[in-house]
Structure formats: C-alpha cells, structure tokens
mmCIF file of C-alpha atoms in Angstrom:
data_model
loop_
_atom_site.group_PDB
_atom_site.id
_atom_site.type_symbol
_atom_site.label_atom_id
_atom_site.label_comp_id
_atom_site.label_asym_id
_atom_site.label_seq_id
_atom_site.Cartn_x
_atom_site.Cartn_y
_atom_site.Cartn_z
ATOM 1 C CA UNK A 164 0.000 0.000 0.000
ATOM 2 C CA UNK A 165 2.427 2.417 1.160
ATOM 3 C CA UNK A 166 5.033 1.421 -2.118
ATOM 4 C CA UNK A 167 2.226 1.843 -4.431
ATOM 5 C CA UNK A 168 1.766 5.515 -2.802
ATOM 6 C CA UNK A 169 5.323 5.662 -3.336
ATOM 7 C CA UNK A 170 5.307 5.287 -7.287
ATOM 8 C CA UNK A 171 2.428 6.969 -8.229
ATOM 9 C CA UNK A 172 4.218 9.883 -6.528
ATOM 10 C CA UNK A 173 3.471 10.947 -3.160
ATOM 11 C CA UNK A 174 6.859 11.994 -1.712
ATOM 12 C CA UNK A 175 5.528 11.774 2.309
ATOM 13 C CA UNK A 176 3.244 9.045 3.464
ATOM 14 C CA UNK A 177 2.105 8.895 6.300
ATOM 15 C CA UNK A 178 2.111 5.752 8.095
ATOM 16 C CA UNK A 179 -1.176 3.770 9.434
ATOM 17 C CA UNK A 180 -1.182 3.827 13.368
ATOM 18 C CA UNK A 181 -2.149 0.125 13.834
ATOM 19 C CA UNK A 182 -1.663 -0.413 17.519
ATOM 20 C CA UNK A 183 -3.164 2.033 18.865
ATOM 21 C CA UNK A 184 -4.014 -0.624 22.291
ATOM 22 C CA UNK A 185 -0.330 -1.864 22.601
ATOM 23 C CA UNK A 186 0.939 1.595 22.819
ATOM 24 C CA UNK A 187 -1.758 2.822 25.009
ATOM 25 C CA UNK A 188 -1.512 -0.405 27.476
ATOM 26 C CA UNK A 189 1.888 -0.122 27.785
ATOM 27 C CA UNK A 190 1.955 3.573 28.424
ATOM 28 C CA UNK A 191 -0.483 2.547 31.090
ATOM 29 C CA UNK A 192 1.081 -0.930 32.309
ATOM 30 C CA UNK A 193 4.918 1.140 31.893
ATOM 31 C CA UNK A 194 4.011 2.725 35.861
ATOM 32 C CA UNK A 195 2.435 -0.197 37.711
ATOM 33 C CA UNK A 196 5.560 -2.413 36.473
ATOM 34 C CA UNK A 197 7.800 -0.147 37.536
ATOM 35 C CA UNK A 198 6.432 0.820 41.058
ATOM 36 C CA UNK A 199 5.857 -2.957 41.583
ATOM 37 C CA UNK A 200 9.794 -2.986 40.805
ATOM 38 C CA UNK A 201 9.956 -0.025 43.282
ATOM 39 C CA UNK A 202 8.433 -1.454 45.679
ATOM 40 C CA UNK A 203 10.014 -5.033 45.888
ATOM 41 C CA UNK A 204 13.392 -2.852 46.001
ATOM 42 C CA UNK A 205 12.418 -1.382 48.822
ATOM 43 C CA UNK A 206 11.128 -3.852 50.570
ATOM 44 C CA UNK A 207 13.932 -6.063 50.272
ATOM 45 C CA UNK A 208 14.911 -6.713 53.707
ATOM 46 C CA UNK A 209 11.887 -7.804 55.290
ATOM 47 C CA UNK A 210 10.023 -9.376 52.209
ATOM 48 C CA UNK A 211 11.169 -11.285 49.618
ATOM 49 C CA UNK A 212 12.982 -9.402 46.295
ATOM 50 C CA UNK A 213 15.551 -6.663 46.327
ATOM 51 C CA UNK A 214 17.750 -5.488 44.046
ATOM 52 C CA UNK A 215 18.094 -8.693 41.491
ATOM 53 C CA UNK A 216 14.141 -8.811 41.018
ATOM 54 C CA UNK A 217 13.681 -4.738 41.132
ATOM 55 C CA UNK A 218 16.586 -4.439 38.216
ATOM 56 C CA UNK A 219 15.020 -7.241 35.878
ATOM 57 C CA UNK A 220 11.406 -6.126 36.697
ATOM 58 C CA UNK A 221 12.205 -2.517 35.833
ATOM 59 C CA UNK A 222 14.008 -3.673 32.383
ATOM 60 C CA UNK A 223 10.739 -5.496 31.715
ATOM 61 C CA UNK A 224 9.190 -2.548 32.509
ATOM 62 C CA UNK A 225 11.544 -0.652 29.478
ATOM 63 C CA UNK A 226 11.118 -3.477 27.611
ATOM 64 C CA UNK A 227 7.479 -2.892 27.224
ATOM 65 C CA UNK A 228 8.094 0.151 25.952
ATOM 66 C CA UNK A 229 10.725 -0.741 23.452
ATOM 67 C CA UNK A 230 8.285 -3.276 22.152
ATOM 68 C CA UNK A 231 5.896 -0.923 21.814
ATOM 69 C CA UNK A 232 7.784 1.710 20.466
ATOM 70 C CA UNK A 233 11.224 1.717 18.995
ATOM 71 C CA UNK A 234 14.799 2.487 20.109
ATOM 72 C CA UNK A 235 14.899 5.858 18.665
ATOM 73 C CA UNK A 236 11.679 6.971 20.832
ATOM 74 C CA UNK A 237 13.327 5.027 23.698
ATOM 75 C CA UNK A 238 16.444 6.984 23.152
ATOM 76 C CA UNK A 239 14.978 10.107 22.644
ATOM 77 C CA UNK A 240 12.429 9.173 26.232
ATOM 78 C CA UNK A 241 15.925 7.649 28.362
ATOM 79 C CA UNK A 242 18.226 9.868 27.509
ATOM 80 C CA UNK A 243 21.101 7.479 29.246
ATOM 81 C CA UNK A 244 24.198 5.119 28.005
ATOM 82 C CA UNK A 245 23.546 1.804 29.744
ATOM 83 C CA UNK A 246 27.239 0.954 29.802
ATOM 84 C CA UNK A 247 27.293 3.843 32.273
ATOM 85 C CA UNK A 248 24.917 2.504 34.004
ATOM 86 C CA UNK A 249 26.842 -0.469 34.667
ATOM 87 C CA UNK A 250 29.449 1.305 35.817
ATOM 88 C CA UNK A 251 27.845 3.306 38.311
ATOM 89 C CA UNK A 252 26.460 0.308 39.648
ATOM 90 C CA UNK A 253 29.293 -1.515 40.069
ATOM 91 C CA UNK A 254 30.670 1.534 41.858
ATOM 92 C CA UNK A 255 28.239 1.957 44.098
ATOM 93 C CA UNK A 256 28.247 -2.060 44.402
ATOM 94 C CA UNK A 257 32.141 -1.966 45.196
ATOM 95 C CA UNK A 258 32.492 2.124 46.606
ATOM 96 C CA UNK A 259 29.937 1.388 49.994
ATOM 97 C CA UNK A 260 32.304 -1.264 51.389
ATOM 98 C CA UNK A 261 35.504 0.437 50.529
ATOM 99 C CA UNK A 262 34.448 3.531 52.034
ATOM 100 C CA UNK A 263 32.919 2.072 55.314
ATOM 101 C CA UNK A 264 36.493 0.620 55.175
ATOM 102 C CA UNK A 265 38.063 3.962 55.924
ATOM 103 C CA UNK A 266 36.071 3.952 59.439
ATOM 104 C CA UNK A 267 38.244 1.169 61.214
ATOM 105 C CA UNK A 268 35.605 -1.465 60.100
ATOM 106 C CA UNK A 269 36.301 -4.621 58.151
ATOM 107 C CA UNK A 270 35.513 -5.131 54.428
ATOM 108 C CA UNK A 271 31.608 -5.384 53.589
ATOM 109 C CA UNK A 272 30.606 -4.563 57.439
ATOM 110 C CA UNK A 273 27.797 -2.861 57.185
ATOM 111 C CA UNK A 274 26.157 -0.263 59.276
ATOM 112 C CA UNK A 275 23.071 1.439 60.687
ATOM 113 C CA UNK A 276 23.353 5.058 60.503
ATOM 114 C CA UNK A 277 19.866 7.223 60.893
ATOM 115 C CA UNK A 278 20.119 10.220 58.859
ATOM 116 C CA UNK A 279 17.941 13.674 58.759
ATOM 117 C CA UNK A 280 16.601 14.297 55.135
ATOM 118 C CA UNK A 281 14.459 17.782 55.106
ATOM 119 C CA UNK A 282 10.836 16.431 53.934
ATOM 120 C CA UNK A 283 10.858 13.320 55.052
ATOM 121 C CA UNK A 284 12.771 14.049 58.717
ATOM 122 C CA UNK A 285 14.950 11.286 60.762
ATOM 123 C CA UNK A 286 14.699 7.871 58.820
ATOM 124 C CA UNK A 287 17.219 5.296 59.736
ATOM 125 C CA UNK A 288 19.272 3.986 56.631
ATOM 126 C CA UNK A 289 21.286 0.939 56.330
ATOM 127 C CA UNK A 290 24.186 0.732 54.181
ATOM 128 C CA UNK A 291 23.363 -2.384 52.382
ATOM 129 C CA UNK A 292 20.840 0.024 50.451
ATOM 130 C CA UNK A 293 23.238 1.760 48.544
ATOM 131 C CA UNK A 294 24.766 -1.514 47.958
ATOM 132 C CA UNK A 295 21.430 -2.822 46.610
ATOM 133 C CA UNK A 296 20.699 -0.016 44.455
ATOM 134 C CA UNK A 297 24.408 -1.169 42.678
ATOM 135 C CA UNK A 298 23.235 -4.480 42.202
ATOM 136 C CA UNK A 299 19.475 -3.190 40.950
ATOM 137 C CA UNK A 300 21.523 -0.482 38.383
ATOM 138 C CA UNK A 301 23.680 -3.289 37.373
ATOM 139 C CA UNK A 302 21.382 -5.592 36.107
ATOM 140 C CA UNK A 303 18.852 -2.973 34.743
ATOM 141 C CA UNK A 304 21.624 -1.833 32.672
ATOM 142 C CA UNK A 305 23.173 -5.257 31.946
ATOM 143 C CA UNK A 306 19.904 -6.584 30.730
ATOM 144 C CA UNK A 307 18.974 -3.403 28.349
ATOM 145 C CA UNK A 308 22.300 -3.558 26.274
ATOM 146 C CA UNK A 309 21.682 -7.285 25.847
ATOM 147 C CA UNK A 310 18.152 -6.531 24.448
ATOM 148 C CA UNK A 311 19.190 -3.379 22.804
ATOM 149 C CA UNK A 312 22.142 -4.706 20.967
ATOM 150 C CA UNK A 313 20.608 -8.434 19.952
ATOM 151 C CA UNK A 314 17.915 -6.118 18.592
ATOM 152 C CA UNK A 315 20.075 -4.878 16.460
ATOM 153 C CA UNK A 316 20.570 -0.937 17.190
ATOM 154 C CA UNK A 317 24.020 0.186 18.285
ATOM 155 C CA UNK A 318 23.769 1.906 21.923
ATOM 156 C CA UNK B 10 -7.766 -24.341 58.660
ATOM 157 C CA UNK B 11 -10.663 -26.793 58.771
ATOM 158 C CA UNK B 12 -11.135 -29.857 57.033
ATOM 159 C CA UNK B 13 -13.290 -29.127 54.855
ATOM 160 C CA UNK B 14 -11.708 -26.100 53.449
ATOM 161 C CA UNK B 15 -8.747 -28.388 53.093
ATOM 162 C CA UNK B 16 -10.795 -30.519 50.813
ATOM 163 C CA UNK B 17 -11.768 -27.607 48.733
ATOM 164 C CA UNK B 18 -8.613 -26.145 48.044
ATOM 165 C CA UNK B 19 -7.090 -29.890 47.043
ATOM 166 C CA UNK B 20 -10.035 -30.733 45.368
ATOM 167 C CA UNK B 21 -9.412 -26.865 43.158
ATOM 168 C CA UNK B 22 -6.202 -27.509 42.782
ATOM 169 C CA UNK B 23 -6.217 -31.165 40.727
ATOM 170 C CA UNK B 24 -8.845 -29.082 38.762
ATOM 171 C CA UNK B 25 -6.401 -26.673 38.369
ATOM 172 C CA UNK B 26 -3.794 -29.356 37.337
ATOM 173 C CA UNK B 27 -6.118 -30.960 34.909
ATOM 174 C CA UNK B 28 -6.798 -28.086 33.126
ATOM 175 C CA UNK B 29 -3.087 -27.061 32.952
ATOM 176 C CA UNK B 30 -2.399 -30.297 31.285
ATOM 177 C CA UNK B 31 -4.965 -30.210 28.433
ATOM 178 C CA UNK B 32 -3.127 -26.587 28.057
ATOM 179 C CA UNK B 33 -0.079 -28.591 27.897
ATOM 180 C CA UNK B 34 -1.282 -30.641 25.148
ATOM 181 C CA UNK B 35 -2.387 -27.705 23.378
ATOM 182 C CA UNK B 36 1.385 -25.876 23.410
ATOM 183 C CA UNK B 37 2.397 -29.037 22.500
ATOM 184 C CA UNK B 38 0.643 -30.122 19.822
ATOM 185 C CA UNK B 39 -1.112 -27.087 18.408
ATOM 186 C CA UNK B 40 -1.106 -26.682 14.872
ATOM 187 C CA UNK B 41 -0.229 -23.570 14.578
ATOM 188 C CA UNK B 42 2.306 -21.230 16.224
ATOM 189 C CA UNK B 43 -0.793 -18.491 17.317
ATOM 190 C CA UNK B 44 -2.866 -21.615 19.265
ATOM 191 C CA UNK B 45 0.703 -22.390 21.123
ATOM 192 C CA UNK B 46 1.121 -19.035 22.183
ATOM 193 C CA UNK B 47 -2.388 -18.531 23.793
ATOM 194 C CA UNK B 48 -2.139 -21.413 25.298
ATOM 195 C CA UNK B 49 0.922 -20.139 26.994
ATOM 196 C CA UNK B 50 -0.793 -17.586 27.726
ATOM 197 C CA UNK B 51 -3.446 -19.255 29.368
ATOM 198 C CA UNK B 52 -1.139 -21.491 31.153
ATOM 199 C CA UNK B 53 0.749 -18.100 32.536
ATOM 200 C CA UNK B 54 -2.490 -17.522 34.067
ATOM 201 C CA UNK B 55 -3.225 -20.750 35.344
ATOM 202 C CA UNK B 56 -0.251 -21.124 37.143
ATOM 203 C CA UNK B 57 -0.999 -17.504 38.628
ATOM 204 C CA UNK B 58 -4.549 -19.409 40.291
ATOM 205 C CA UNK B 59 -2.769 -22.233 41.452
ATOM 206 C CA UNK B 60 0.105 -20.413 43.128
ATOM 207 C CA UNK B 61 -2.795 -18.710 45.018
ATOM 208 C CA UNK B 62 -4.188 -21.558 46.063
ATOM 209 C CA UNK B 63 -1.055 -22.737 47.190
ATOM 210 C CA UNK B 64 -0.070 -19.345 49.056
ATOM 211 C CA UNK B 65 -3.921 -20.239 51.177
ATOM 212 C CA UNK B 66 -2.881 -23.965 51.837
ATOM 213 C CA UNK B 67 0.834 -23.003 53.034
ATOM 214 C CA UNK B 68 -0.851 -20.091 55.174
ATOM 215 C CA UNK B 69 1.413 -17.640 54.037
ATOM 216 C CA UNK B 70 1.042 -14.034 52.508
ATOM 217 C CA UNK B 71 4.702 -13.755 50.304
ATOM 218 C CA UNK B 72 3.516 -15.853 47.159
ATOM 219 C CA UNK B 73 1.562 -13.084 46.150
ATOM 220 C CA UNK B 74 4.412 -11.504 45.136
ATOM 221 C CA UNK B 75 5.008 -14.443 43.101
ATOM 222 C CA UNK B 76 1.907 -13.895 41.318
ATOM 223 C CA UNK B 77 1.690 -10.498 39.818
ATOM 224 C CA UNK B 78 5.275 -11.308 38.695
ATOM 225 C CA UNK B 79 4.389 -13.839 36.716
ATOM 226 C CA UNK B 80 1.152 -11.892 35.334
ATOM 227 C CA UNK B 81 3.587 -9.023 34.592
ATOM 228 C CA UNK B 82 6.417 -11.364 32.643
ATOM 229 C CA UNK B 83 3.552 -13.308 30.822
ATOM 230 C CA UNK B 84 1.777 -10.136 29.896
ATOM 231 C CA UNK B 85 5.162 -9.213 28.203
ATOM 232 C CA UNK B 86 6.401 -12.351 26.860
ATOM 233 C CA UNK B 87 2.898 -12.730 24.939
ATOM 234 C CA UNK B 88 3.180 -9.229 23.554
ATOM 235 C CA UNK B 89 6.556 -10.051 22.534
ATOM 236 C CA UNK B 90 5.851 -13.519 20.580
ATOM 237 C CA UNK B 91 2.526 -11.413 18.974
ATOM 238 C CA UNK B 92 4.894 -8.710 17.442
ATOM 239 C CA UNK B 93 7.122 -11.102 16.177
ATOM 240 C CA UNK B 94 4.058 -13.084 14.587
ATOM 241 C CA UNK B 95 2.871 -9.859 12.814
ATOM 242 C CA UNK B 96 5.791 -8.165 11.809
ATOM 243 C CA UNK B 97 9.041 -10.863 11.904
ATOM 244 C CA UNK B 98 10.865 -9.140 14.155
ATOM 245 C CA UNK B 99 10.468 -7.915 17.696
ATOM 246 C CA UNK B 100 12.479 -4.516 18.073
ATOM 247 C CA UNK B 101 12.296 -2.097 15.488
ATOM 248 C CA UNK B 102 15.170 0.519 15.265
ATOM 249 C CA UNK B 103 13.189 3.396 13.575
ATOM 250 C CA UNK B 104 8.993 2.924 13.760
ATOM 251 C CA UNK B 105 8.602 5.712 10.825
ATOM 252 C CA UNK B 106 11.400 4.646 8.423
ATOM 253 C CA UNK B 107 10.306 4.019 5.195
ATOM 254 C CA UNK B 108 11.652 0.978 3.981
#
C-alpha cells in the first residue's frame, strides 16, 4: 500500500497507526511495572525481592516500551548510556564497602546510621541500600544492552 | 484451617492441574504457532490461580508476590511472541522509516 503511494508519486506518506491498544496499554502498564519494581526494592529486607528482582522487573518494565515503540523513541524518552549505568552500579556495588572501610571497620561490614533528610525528617538507613541499588543499576543496565544490541541498534 | 476447606482447596487444585495439562497438550501439539502461544498464555495464568491456592494452603502471605510477577512477565512475553508473529521481528530501530 504504502510502495504503491510511493510510485504513483506521493513523496511523504504517512504511516497507518495500527496499535493504537499496545501503545496505550503499555503507556499505562509502563508505571504499575515499575512501582511494583519499586516497591520489591524497597522492601527487600523484610520481604522477599531486592535489588536482582527490582533491576530485571524494571528492564521489563523498558522493555514494554521498546516493544511498543522503537529504540529511537526510547532513546529520545531515556536519555542514558547503559554501559554507564553499569558502571555506576558496580561503583556503588564496590564504593559502599571500601568507604565504610576507611572507618576502622572490616571489608563489607555494614552499618546502621539514621540520617535527617528535610521532607521526610529522621529515617534510619542501612548501608546495604546503597549496595542494593548497585546491584538493581547493574542488572537494569546489563539486561537493556543485551536486548538493545541483539535487537540490532548500536547503543 | 478446617477440614473441609482443606478438601476444597485440594479438590481446586487437581482441577487446576487438569486443566493445565490439556493446556499442555495444546502448546504441544497445536497446529499452529498463534494456538501455542495462547495457550501459553493461558497457562501463565493458570499457574498464577494455582500459586494462590497454594499461598492459602501453606498459610502464608509472600507468594503473592510471586503472582503479579508472573502476570507481569507473561503479559510481556505474549506481547513479545505477537509482534514477532505480525511483523518478523520484535524490536524495530526506527517505527517511521520508510523501507
């Protein structure tokens, strides 16, 4: 249809929308995934999942939309390098320890500290969070280059 | 629990496997690729009922979890295979490209 637009001369034609209810479902579905993902990071240390689960469940989240849509609109809506994602995981993953180091504590202890943030107030944090969000930005990122490059687009 | 709530869950849950293996019949032997992957589906969503029941019988509340993990993955995976049924390939680099 579109060709035979093509040769009888039309230089710009438009093309059909056809799934109009995958890209509106997964506009919609995009958020609950991801504060599912949210919320099983979060919850972590009292209920099962953390940051393994939160990572992979967010990249399905992405995933959704890259099926959806296509790598340029994905590029143009996540305007981040995935390799740098895996980086700054794996920072994070390998900084907390080394820098609780620096205290006079062993390697990997980790600690309770409570902390004053100004909405929120006093909330306690432990330091295996930071070290959880390395291991949930690690596989996010490992898992979207693996889709986005077997798919065929160069990141 | 009592007993006969016991009964009622075990009783839902060979239904449950019963049904799961005429679905398993299905993927296997459909005819087509489309029947295989609705029956997938449909097994995705049988497995979601049965892990319920499950999560009632064991008394416990962190299945559920569980669940709407595998209703999220399925939901994907389907749309996935679907796209590659229509179209031949699953991730397209540039939607408006004309070529």
């Amino acid at each position: 249809m579109k060709s035979a637009l093509k040769r009888a001369g039309y230089k710009q034609v438009h093309k059909q929308m056809n799934d109009v209810h995958l890209q509106f479902i997964s506009k919609v579905a995009f958020f609950i995934i991801l504060l599912f993902a949210f919320n099983l990071f979060f919850a972590g240390h009292y209920t099962p999942g953390g940051g393994f689960v939160g990572g992979l469940l967010t990249s399905a989240a992405i995933v959704l939309l890259l099926i959806a849509f296509d790598v340029k609109t994905l590029k143009k809506m996540l305007p981040i390098r995935f390799r740098l994602l895996i980086a700054s995981g794996l920072f994070l993953a390998l900084g907390v320890p080394t820098g609780l180091m620096f205290f006079g504590y062993p390697f990997f202890t980790h600690e309770f500290t409570e902390i004053t943030l100004p909405i929120l107030g006093e909330i306690g944090l432990h330091s295996a969070t930071p070290f959880d969000l390395g291991v949930f930005l690690t596989v996010c990122g490992s898992t979207l280059l693996i889709i986005i490059l077997v798919g065929g687009a160069d990141d | 629990m009592n007993l006969f709530l016991n009964i009622v869950f075990i009783i839902a849950i060979v239904g449950m496997a019963i049904a799961m293996g005429i679905a398993s019949y299905r993927i296997i032997r459909g005819p087509t690729l489309h029947d295989k992957i609705v029956a997938l589906d449909a097994f995705g969503v049988m497995l979601m009922a049965t892990i319920g029941i499950f999560s009632v019988l064991l008394d416990t509340s962190y299945l559920i979890v569980v669940i709407m993990l595998i209703g999220m993955l399925g939901a994907v995976g389907t749309i996935a295979m679907a796209k590659f049924l229509e179209k031949g390939w699953v991730i397209d680099i540039d939607r408006d490209s004309d070529e």
